[in-house]
Amino acid sequence: MWLDQHTKFDVDAVPHPVFGIAANILSHHDSGLHAHRVSQILFTRQGCVTITLNTTLCLLPPTRAAWIPAAIPHRAQIKSAVDYRSVYFATDVLEDMPKDVEILEVSEVLRATLERIAQASLEKDWSKGPARNLLAVCMDEIRRAPRVPTRLPLPSDPRLATLEIADLPPSLGRLRRQIGASEKTIGRIFQRETGMSYQQWRQQWRLMKAVELLAAGSRISEIAQELGFSSDSAFISFFKHSTGTTPRAYLRSLNTLSISASV
């Protein structure tokens, strides 16, 4: 079902075991922290969505999908235009899926089935006939989809309560001065709570933010400056080392996927 971006929609009021919605959001949006009684697959054809959990930050780049299990508190934030689809499943429909949020690689088959379900009427009966077959293919593709490493674990130590994640995290030396803890103490906290050193964690944040900014159409020079790189070439080298491709090549791949998704 297509929704206007200003239409209020109560997911938990829909009495059907499988249903979907489609929408174009043209401005900033913040869902606030919430949870559903049903599980959700959120798919973006264009633009990025940031999903914040209690202990993890997830980035949903274009043409990827987020699996959000029922009852998981989450907050979805959109900072630029996004063309998205959401498909919802009662808890007994996909019982064998992970119990935590996952970002999934979207195959052409999964993309096509999500589109069909998201744009169908809410009253569509997916339990018989061709609709049942389509749903079965969709669920099989969801189970088989590779997981994409676009997650950033968040430290919960109260000494880091002032650490901002909306903007570039400070250097280790600056963070040490801010919270009054030694660099060794900060390192132990991050290793214990995120499995990474602070420098590794900060670099992962920069990579996720770079993907978000690329998808939003920012220029490489703008991204390099916002993420604190000394030059465009330093940013390009970092991005290629982290992803195996250059920012321009990555952006071309996003555009290609977005075009194929609209065909």
PDB file of C-alpha atoms in Angstrom:
ATOM      1  CA  MET A   1       0.000   0.000   0.000  1.00  0.00           C
ATOM      2  CA  TRP A   2       1.334   3.435  -0.917  1.00  0.00           C
ATOM      3  CA  LEU A   3       1.490   5.965   1.910  1.00  0.00           C
ATOM      4  CA  ASP A   4       1.895   9.715   1.865  1.00  0.00           C
ATOM      5  CA  GLN A   5       4.870  10.729   4.027  1.00  0.00           C
ATOM      6  CA  HIS A   6       2.577  12.720   6.342  1.00  0.00           C
ATOM      7  CA  THR A   7       0.046   9.908   6.846  1.00  0.00           C
ATOM      8  CA  LYS A   8       0.078   8.363  10.332  1.00  0.00           C
ATOM      9  CA  PHE A   9       0.089   4.578  10.128  1.00  0.00           C
ATOM     10  CA  ASP A  10      -0.261   2.166  13.044  1.00  0.00           C
ATOM     11  CA  VAL A  11       1.508  -1.025  12.055  1.00  0.00           C
ATOM     12  CA  ASP A  12       0.143  -2.969  15.017  1.00  0.00           C
ATOM     13  CA  ALA A  13      -3.469  -2.107  14.109  1.00  0.00           C
ATOM     14  CA  VAL A  14      -3.306  -4.158  10.880  1.00  0.00           C
ATOM     15  CA  PRO A  15      -4.890  -7.593  11.541  1.00  0.00           C
ATOM     16  CA  HIS A  16      -3.148  -9.491   8.727  1.00  0.00           C
ATOM     17  CA  PRO A  17      -0.093 -11.796   9.139  1.00  0.00           C
ATOM     18  CA  VAL A  18       1.731 -10.319   6.113  1.00  0.00           C
ATOM     19  CA  PHE A  19       1.384  -6.835   4.629  1.00  0.00           C
ATOM     20  CA  GLY A  20       3.523  -4.039   3.256  1.00  0.00           C
ATOM     21  CA  ILE A  21       3.780  -0.305   2.669  1.00  0.00           C
ATOM     22  CA  ALA A  22       5.624   1.874   0.152  1.00  0.00           C
ATOM     23  CA  ALA A  23       6.502   5.551   0.545  1.00  0.00           C
ATOM     24  CA  ASN A  24       8.701   8.365  -0.665  1.00  0.00           C
ATOM     25  CA  ILE A  25      10.042  10.560   2.133  1.00  0.00           C
ATOM     26  CA  LEU A  26      11.308  13.845   0.732  1.00  0.00           C
ATOM     27  CA  SER A  27      12.512  15.512   3.925  1.00  0.00           C
ATOM     28  CA  HIS A  28      14.022  14.722   7.310  1.00  0.00           C
ATOM     29  CA  HIS A  29      12.218  12.104   9.353  1.00  0.00           C
ATOM     30  CA  ASP A  30      12.733  10.680  12.836  1.00  0.00           C
ATOM     31  CA  SER A  31      10.528   7.809  13.942  1.00  0.00           C
ATOM     32  CA  GLY A  32      11.577   8.090  17.584  1.00  0.00           C
ATOM     33  CA  LEU A  33      12.344   4.990  19.621  1.00  0.00           C
ATOM     34  CA  HIS A  34       9.575   2.444  19.124  1.00  0.00           C
ATOM     35  CA  ALA A  35       8.851  -1.268  18.640  1.00  0.00           C
ATOM     36  CA  HIS A  36       6.287  -3.343  16.748  1.00  0.00           C
ATOM     37  CA  ARG A  37       4.416  -6.502  17.616  1.00  0.00           C
ATOM     38  CA  VAL A  38       5.362  -7.724  14.134  1.00  0.00           C
ATOM     39  CA  SER A  39       8.740  -8.216  12.451  1.00  0.00           C
ATOM     40  CA  GLN A  40       9.804  -5.891   9.657  1.00  0.00           C
ATOM     41  CA  ILE A  41      11.903  -5.868   6.511  1.00  0.00           C
ATOM     42  CA  LEU A  42      12.817  -2.278   5.613  1.00  0.00           C
ATOM     43  CA  PHE A  43      14.233  -1.800   2.104  1.00  0.00           C
ATOM     44  CA  THR A  44      15.573   1.442   0.602  1.00  0.00           C
ATOM     45  CA  ARG A  45      15.726   1.863  -3.161  1.00  0.00           C
ATOM     46  CA  GLN A  46      17.277   5.313  -2.805  1.00  0.00           C
ATOM     47  CA  GLY A  47      18.790   7.197   0.141  1.00  0.00           C
ATOM     48  CA  CYS A  48      20.053   6.010   3.531  1.00  0.00           C
ATOM     49  CA  VAL A  49      18.315   5.234   6.806  1.00  0.00           C
ATOM     50  CA  THR A  50      20.154   5.225  10.133  1.00  0.00           C
ATOM     51  CA  ILE A  51      18.753   2.708  12.627  1.00  0.00           C
ATOM     52  CA  THR A  52      19.708   3.214  16.268  1.00  0.00           C
ATOM     53  CA  LEU A  53      19.294   0.471  18.869  1.00  0.00           C
ATOM     54  CA  ASN A  54      20.247   0.513  22.537  1.00  0.00           C
ATOM     55  CA  THR A  55      23.724  -0.878  21.844  1.00  0.00           C
ATOM     56  CA  THR A  56      24.202  -0.656  18.078  1.00  0.00           C
ATOM     57  CA  LEU A  57      24.076   1.857  15.260  1.00  0.00           C
ATOM     58  CA  CYS A  58      23.072   0.375  11.879  1.00  0.00           C
ATOM     59  CA  LEU A  59      23.287   2.018   8.475  1.00  0.00           C
ATOM     60  CA  LEU A  60      20.844   0.994   5.770  1.00  0.00           C
ATOM     61  CA  PRO A  61      22.389   1.998   2.425  1.00  0.00           C
ATOM     62  CA  PRO A  62      20.430   2.028  -0.846  1.00  0.00           C
ATOM     63  CA  THR A  63      19.206  -1.339  -2.125  1.00  0.00           C
ATOM     64  CA  ARG A  64      19.935  -3.043   1.209  1.00  0.00           C
ATOM     65  CA  ALA A  65      17.323  -4.310   3.642  1.00  0.00           C
ATOM     66  CA  ALA A  66      17.108  -4.257   7.420  1.00  0.00           C
ATOM     67  CA  TRP A  67      15.597  -7.193   9.273  1.00  0.00           C
ATOM     68  CA  ILE A  68      14.010  -5.802  12.466  1.00  0.00           C
ATOM     69  CA  PRO A  69      12.504  -8.516  14.685  1.00  0.00           C
ATOM     70  CA  ALA A  70       9.292  -7.945  16.620  1.00  0.00           C
ATOM     71  CA  ALA A  71       9.590  -6.194  19.994  1.00  0.00           C
ATOM     72  CA  ILE A  72      13.083  -4.775  19.256  1.00  0.00           C
ATOM     73  CA  PRO A  73      13.150  -1.069  20.215  1.00  0.00           C
ATOM     74  CA  HIS A  74      14.628   0.932  17.348  1.00  0.00           C
ATOM     75  CA  ARG A  75      14.770   4.445  15.962  1.00  0.00           C
ATOM     76  CA  ALA A  76      14.869   5.188  12.234  1.00  0.00           C
ATOM     77  CA  GLN A  77      16.288   8.513  11.079  1.00  0.00           C
ATOM     78  CA  ILE A  78      16.272   9.886   7.545  1.00  0.00           C
ATOM     79  CA  LYS A  79      18.259  12.993   6.617  1.00  0.00           C
ATOM     80  CA  SER A  80      17.599  13.184   2.876  1.00  0.00           C
ATOM     81  CA  ALA A  81      15.107  11.899   0.327  1.00  0.00           C
ATOM     82  CA  VAL A  82      14.427   8.163   0.683  1.00  0.00           C
ATOM     83  CA  ASP A  83      12.336   5.801  -1.430  1.00  0.00           C
ATOM     84  CA  TYR A  84      11.532   2.908   0.876  1.00  0.00           C
ATOM     85  CA  ARG A  85       9.451  -0.227   1.225  1.00  0.00           C
ATOM     86  CA  SER A  86       8.494  -2.063   4.404  1.00  0.00           C
ATOM     87  CA  VAL A  87       7.068  -5.562   4.657  1.00  0.00           C
ATOM     88  CA  TYR A  88       5.734  -6.824   7.987  1.00  0.00           C
ATOM     89  CA  PHE A  89       5.421 -10.402   9.223  1.00  0.00           C
ATOM     90  CA  ALA A  90       3.574 -11.819  12.210  1.00  0.00           C
ATOM     91  CA  THR A  91       6.013 -13.503  14.601  1.00  0.00           C
ATOM     92  CA  ASP A  92       4.914 -17.017  13.598  1.00  0.00           C
ATOM     93  CA  VAL A  93       5.554 -16.425   9.875  1.00  0.00           C
ATOM     94  CA  LEU A  94       9.381 -16.146   9.984  1.00  0.00           C
ATOM     95  CA  GLU A  95      10.210 -17.887  13.245  1.00  0.00           C
ATOM     96  CA  ASP A  96      13.657 -19.065  12.136  1.00  0.00           C
ATOM     97  CA  MET A  97      15.094 -15.579  11.476  1.00  0.00           C
ATOM     98  CA  PRO A  98      17.685 -13.937  13.787  1.00  0.00           C
ATOM     99  CA  LYS A  99      16.455 -12.334  17.008  1.00  0.00           C
ATOM    100  CA  ASP A 100      18.526  -9.192  16.403  1.00  0.00           C
ATOM    101  CA  VAL A 101      18.597  -6.513  13.721  1.00  0.00           C
ATOM    102  CA  GLU A 102      20.513  -7.513  10.586  1.00  0.00           C
ATOM    103  CA  ILE A 103      21.384  -5.616   7.394  1.00  0.00           C
ATOM    104  CA  LEU A 104      20.881  -7.876   4.369  1.00  0.00           C
ATOM    105  CA  GLU A 105      22.190  -7.896   0.811  1.00  0.00           C
ATOM    106  CA  VAL A 106      19.195  -7.639  -1.516  1.00  0.00           C
ATOM    107  CA  SER A 107      19.123  -9.912  -4.548  1.00  0.00           C
ATOM    108  CA  GLU A 108      17.108  -9.019  -7.645  1.00  0.00           C
ATOM    109  CA  VAL A 109      14.573 -11.682  -6.718  1.00  0.00           C
ATOM    110  CA  LEU A 110      14.187 -10.391  -3.159  1.00  0.00           C
ATOM    111  CA  ARG A 111      13.868  -6.826  -4.445  1.00  0.00           C
ATOM    112  CA  ALA A 112      11.113  -7.835  -6.870  1.00  0.00           C
ATOM    113  CA  THR A 113       9.118  -9.758  -4.263  1.00  0.00           C
ATOM    114  CA  LEU A 114       9.403  -6.989  -1.664  1.00  0.00           C
ATOM    115  CA  GLU A 115       8.138  -4.514  -4.258  1.00  0.00           C
ATOM    116  CA  ARG A 116       5.116  -6.661  -5.041  1.00  0.00           C
ATOM    117  CA  ILE A 117       4.185  -7.181  -1.405  1.00  0.00           C
ATOM    118  CA  ALA A 118       4.806  -3.569  -0.367  1.00  0.00           C
ATOM    119  CA  GLN A 119       2.618  -2.161  -3.128  1.00  0.00           C
ATOM    120  CA  ALA A 120      -0.244  -4.668  -2.710  1.00  0.00           C
ATOM    121  CA  SER A 121      -3.387  -3.778  -0.757  1.00  0.00           C
ATOM    122  CA  LEU A 122      -3.337  -4.375   2.994  1.00  0.00           C
ATOM    123  CA  GLU A 123      -6.148  -6.906   2.600  1.00  0.00           C
ATOM    124  CA  LYS A 124      -4.209  -9.083   0.154  1.00  0.00           C
ATOM    125  CA  ASP A 125      -4.435 -12.762   1.090  1.00  0.00           C
ATOM    126  CA  TRP A 126      -0.931 -14.256   0.895  1.00  0.00           C
ATOM    127  CA  SER A 127      -1.988 -17.736   1.994  1.00  0.00           C
ATOM    128  CA  LYS A 128      -3.185 -19.162  -1.321  1.00  0.00           C
ATOM    129  CA  GLY A 129      -2.646 -19.208  -5.070  1.00  0.00           C
ATOM    130  CA  PRO A 130       0.130 -17.250  -6.806  1.00  0.00           C
ATOM    131  CA  ALA A 131       0.371 -14.881  -3.836  1.00  0.00           C
ATOM    132  CA  ARG A 132       1.367 -17.765  -1.582  1.00  0.00           C
ATOM    133  CA  ASN A 133       4.110 -18.775  -4.014  1.00  0.00           C
ATOM    134  CA  LEU A 134       5.418 -15.200  -4.202  1.00  0.00           C
ATOM    135  CA  LEU A 135       5.534 -14.959  -0.403  1.00  0.00           C
ATOM    136  CA  ALA A 136       7.366 -18.285  -0.155  1.00  0.00           C
ATOM    137  CA  VAL A 137      10.049 -17.048  -2.582  1.00  0.00           C
ATOM    138  CA  CYS A 138      10.361 -13.785  -0.656  1.00  0.00           C
ATOM    139  CA  MET A 139      10.825 -15.545   2.686  1.00  0.00           C
ATOM    140  CA  ASP A 140      13.350 -17.974   1.218  1.00  0.00           C
ATOM    141  CA  GLU A 141      15.370 -15.050  -0.208  1.00  0.00           C
ATOM    142  CA  ILE A 142      15.285 -13.303   3.179  1.00  0.00           C
ATOM    143  CA  ARG A 143      16.654 -16.406   4.919  1.00  0.00           C
ATOM    144  CA  ARG A 144      19.426 -16.842   2.328  1.00  0.00           C
ATOM    145  CA  ALA A 145      20.452 -13.170   2.036  1.00  0.00           C
ATOM    146  CA  PRO A 146      24.089 -12.466   3.008  1.00  0.00           C
ATOM    147  CA  ARG A 147      24.589 -10.169   6.003  1.00  0.00           C
ATOM    148  CA  VAL A 148      26.278  -6.812   5.327  1.00  0.00           C
ATOM    149  CA  PRO A 149      28.735  -5.359   7.902  1.00  0.00           C
ATOM    150  CA  THR A 150      27.128  -1.926   8.342  1.00  0.00           C
ATOM    151  CA  ARG A 151      26.740  -2.058  12.119  1.00  0.00           C
ATOM    152  CA  LEU A 152      28.559  -0.080  14.769  1.00  0.00           C
ATOM    153  CA  PRO A 153      28.371  -1.337  18.386  1.00  0.00           C
ATOM    154  CA  LEU A 154      27.907   1.487  20.899  1.00  0.00           C
ATOM    155  CA  PRO A 155      29.696   1.590  24.262  1.00  0.00           C
ATOM    156  CA  SER A 156      27.452   1.802  27.326  1.00  0.00           C
ATOM    157  CA  ASP A 157      30.037   2.777  29.945  1.00  0.00           C
ATOM    158  CA  PRO A 158      28.680   5.875  31.782  1.00  0.00           C
ATOM    159  CA  ARG A 159      32.033   7.606  31.387  1.00  0.00           C
ATOM    160  CA  LEU A 160      31.296   7.825  27.666  1.00  0.00           C
ATOM    161  CA  ALA A 161      27.787   9.231  28.063  1.00  0.00           C
ATOM    162  CA  THR A 162      28.885  12.531  26.486  1.00  0.00           C
ATOM    163  CA  LEU A 163      30.300  10.865  23.377  1.00  0.00           C
ATOM    164  CA  GLU A 164      28.353  12.197  20.385  1.00  0.00           C
ATOM    165  CA  ILE A 165      27.721   9.836  17.468  1.00  0.00           C
ATOM    166  CA  ALA A 166      25.868  12.311  15.237  1.00  0.00           C
ATOM    167  CA  ASP A 167      29.113  14.129  14.428  1.00  0.00           C
ATOM    168  CA  LEU A 168      32.698  12.987  13.916  1.00  0.00           C
ATOM    169  CA  PRO A 169      33.856  11.418  17.205  1.00  0.00           C
ATOM    170  CA  PRO A 170      36.846  13.226  18.731  1.00  0.00           C
ATOM    171  CA  SER A 171      40.423  12.043  18.486  1.00  0.00           C
ATOM    172  CA  LEU A 172      41.605   9.737  21.243  1.00  0.00           C
ATOM    173  CA  GLY A 173      43.606  12.528  22.868  1.00  0.00           C
ATOM    174  CA  ARG A 174      40.647  14.896  22.856  1.00  0.00           C
ATOM    175  CA  LEU A 175      38.324  12.205  24.228  1.00  0.00           C
ATOM    176  CA  ARG A 176      40.823  11.536  27.022  1.00  0.00           C
ATOM    177  CA  ARG A 177      40.674  15.197  28.032  1.00  0.00           C
ATOM    178  CA  GLN A 178      36.874  15.297  27.765  1.00  0.00           C
ATOM    179  CA  ILE A 179      36.145  12.376  30.081  1.00  0.00           C
ATOM    180  CA  GLY A 180      39.208  12.469  32.300  1.00  0.00           C
ATOM    181  CA  ALA A 181      40.283   8.886  31.645  1.00  0.00           C
ATOM    182  CA  SER A 182      43.597   7.616  30.309  1.00  0.00           C
ATOM    183  CA  GLU A 183      43.971   6.392  26.740  1.00  0.00           C
ATOM    184  CA  LYS A 184      44.596   2.877  28.086  1.00  0.00           C
ATOM    185  CA  THR A 185      41.339   2.985  30.062  1.00  0.00           C
ATOM    186  CA  ILE A 186      39.407   4.187  27.018  1.00  0.00           C
ATOM    187  CA  GLY A 187      41.001   1.431  24.950  1.00  0.00           C
ATOM    188  CA  ARG A 188      39.964  -1.230  27.468  1.00  0.00           C
ATOM    189  CA  ILE A 189      36.387   0.086  27.565  1.00  0.00           C
ATOM    190  CA  PHE A 190      36.002  -0.021  23.787  1.00  0.00           C
ATOM    191  CA  GLN A 191      37.654  -3.419  23.451  1.00  0.00           C
ATOM    192  CA  ARG A 192      35.379  -4.851  26.127  1.00  0.00           C
ATOM    193  CA  GLU A 193      32.124  -3.291  24.902  1.00  0.00           C
ATOM    194  CA  THR A 194      32.575  -3.118  21.122  1.00  0.00           C
ATOM    195  CA  GLY A 195      35.314  -5.637  20.327  1.00  0.00           C
ATOM    196  CA  MET A 196      37.373  -2.861  18.717  1.00  0.00           C
ATOM    197  CA  SER A 197      39.963  -0.336  19.781  1.00  0.00           C
ATOM    198  CA  TYR A 198      38.772   3.267  19.891  1.00  0.00           C
ATOM    199  CA  GLN A 199      40.664   4.056  16.696  1.00  0.00           C
ATOM    200  CA  GLN A 200      39.078   1.093  14.902  1.00  0.00           C
ATOM    201  CA  TRP A 201      35.634   2.104  16.185  1.00  0.00           C
ATOM    202  CA  ARG A 202      36.143   5.694  15.022  1.00  0.00           C
ATOM    203  CA  GLN A 203      37.261   4.519  11.582  1.00  0.00           C
ATOM    204  CA  GLN A 204      34.178   2.308  11.283  1.00  0.00           C
ATOM    205  CA  TRP A 205      32.028   5.328  12.160  1.00  0.00           C
ATOM    206  CA  ARG A 206      33.773   7.339   9.439  1.00  0.00           C
ATOM    207  CA  LEU A 207      33.181   4.595   6.881  1.00  0.00           C
ATOM    208  CA  MET A 208      29.474   4.333   7.690  1.00  0.00           C
ATOM    209  CA  LYS A 209      29.094   8.103   7.564  1.00  0.00           C
ATOM    210  CA  ALA A 210      30.948   8.221   4.234  1.00  0.00           C
ATOM    211  CA  VAL A 211      28.487   5.728   2.719  1.00  0.00           C
ATOM    212  CA  GLU A 212      25.570   7.803   4.015  1.00  0.00           C
ATOM    213  CA  LEU A 213      26.975  11.026   2.580  1.00  0.00           C
ATOM    214  CA  LEU A 214      27.786   9.421  -0.779  1.00  0.00           C
ATOM    215  CA  ALA A 215      24.223   8.136  -1.039  1.00  0.00           C
ATOM    216  CA  ALA A 216      22.936  11.634  -0.212  1.00  0.00           C
ATOM    217  CA  GLY A 217      24.890  13.097  -3.141  1.00  0.00           C
ATOM    218  CA  SER A 218      27.672  14.900  -1.245  1.00  0.00           C
ATOM    219  CA  ARG A 219      30.872  15.650  -3.142  1.00  0.00           C
ATOM    220  CA  ILE A 220      34.064  13.823  -2.223  1.00  0.00           C
ATOM    221  CA  SER A 221      35.712  17.076  -1.115  1.00  0.00           C
ATOM    222  CA  GLU A 222      32.764  17.792   1.203  1.00  0.00           C
ATOM    223  CA  ILE A 223      32.894  14.301   2.695  1.00  0.00           C
ATOM    224  CA  ALA A 224      36.648  14.454   3.221  1.00  0.00           C
ATOM    225  CA  GLN A 225      36.295  17.749   5.074  1.00  0.00           C
ATOM    226  CA  GLU A 226      33.325  16.664   7.203  1.00  0.00           C
ATOM    227  CA  LEU A 227      35.046  13.430   8.236  1.00  0.00           C
ATOM    228  CA  GLY A 228      38.286  15.127   9.173  1.00  0.00           C
ATOM    229  CA  PHE A 229      40.599  13.852   6.428  1.00  0.00           C
ATOM    230  CA  SER A 230      43.631  15.957   5.518  1.00  0.00           C
ATOM    231  CA  SER A 231      42.847  15.764   1.791  1.00  0.00           C
ATOM    232  CA  ASP A 232      40.526  14.216  -0.779  1.00  0.00           C
ATOM    233  CA  SER A 233      43.196  11.644  -1.641  1.00  0.00           C
ATOM    234  CA  ALA A 234      43.511  10.626   2.021  1.00  0.00           C
ATOM    235  CA  PHE A 235      39.758   9.990   2.149  1.00  0.00           C
ATOM    236  CA  ILE A 236      39.791   8.063  -1.142  1.00  0.00           C
ATOM    237  CA  SER A 237      42.671   5.894   0.097  1.00  0.00           C
ATOM    238  CA  PHE A 238      40.830   5.182   3.370  1.00  0.00           C
ATOM    239  CA  PHE A 239      37.610   4.289   1.562  1.00  0.00           C
ATOM    240  CA  LYS A 240      39.345   2.002  -0.935  1.00  0.00           C
ATOM    241  CA  HIS A 241      41.295   0.246   1.828  1.00  0.00           C
ATOM    242  CA  SER A 242      38.053  -0.313   3.794  1.00  0.00           C
ATOM    243  CA  THR A 243      35.751  -1.387   0.953  1.00  0.00           C
ATOM    244  CA  GLY A 244      38.027  -2.503  -1.885  1.00  0.00           C
ATOM    245  CA  THR A 245      36.648   0.165  -4.211  1.00  0.00           C
ATOM    246  CA  THR A 246      36.863   3.927  -4.651  1.00  0.00           C
ATOM    247  CA  PRO A 247      34.083   6.297  -3.546  1.00  0.00           C
ATOM    248  CA  ARG A 248      33.216   7.124  -7.165  1.00  0.00           C
ATOM    249  CA  ALA A 249      33.019   3.451  -8.139  1.00  0.00           C
ATOM    250  CA  TYR A 250      30.897   2.716  -5.082  1.00  0.00           C
ATOM    251  CA  LEU A 251      28.576   5.595  -5.957  1.00  0.00           C
ATOM    252  CA  ARG A 252      28.264   4.334  -9.536  1.00  0.00           C
ATOM    253  CA  SER A 253      27.266   0.914  -8.192  1.00  0.00           C
ATOM    254  CA  LEU A 254      24.579   2.512  -6.019  1.00  0.00           C
ATOM    255  CA  ASN A 255      23.223   4.455  -8.987  1.00  0.00           C
ATOM    256  CA  THR A 256      23.208   1.330 -11.141  1.00  0.00           C
ATOM    257  CA  LEU A 257      21.328  -0.623  -8.482  1.00  0.00           C
ATOM    258  CA  SER A 258      18.850   2.212  -7.988  1.00  0.00           C
ATOM    259  CA  ILE A 259      18.154   2.365 -11.732  1.00  0.00           C
ATOM    260  CA  SER A 260      17.695  -1.413 -11.990  1.00  0.00           C
ATOM    261  CA  ALA A 261      15.374  -1.347  -8.981  1.00  0.00           C
ATOM    262  CA  SER A 262      13.122   1.183 -10.738  1.00  0.00           C
ATOM    263  CA  VAL A 263      12.854  -0.817 -13.968  1.00  0.00           C
TER     264      VAL A 263
END
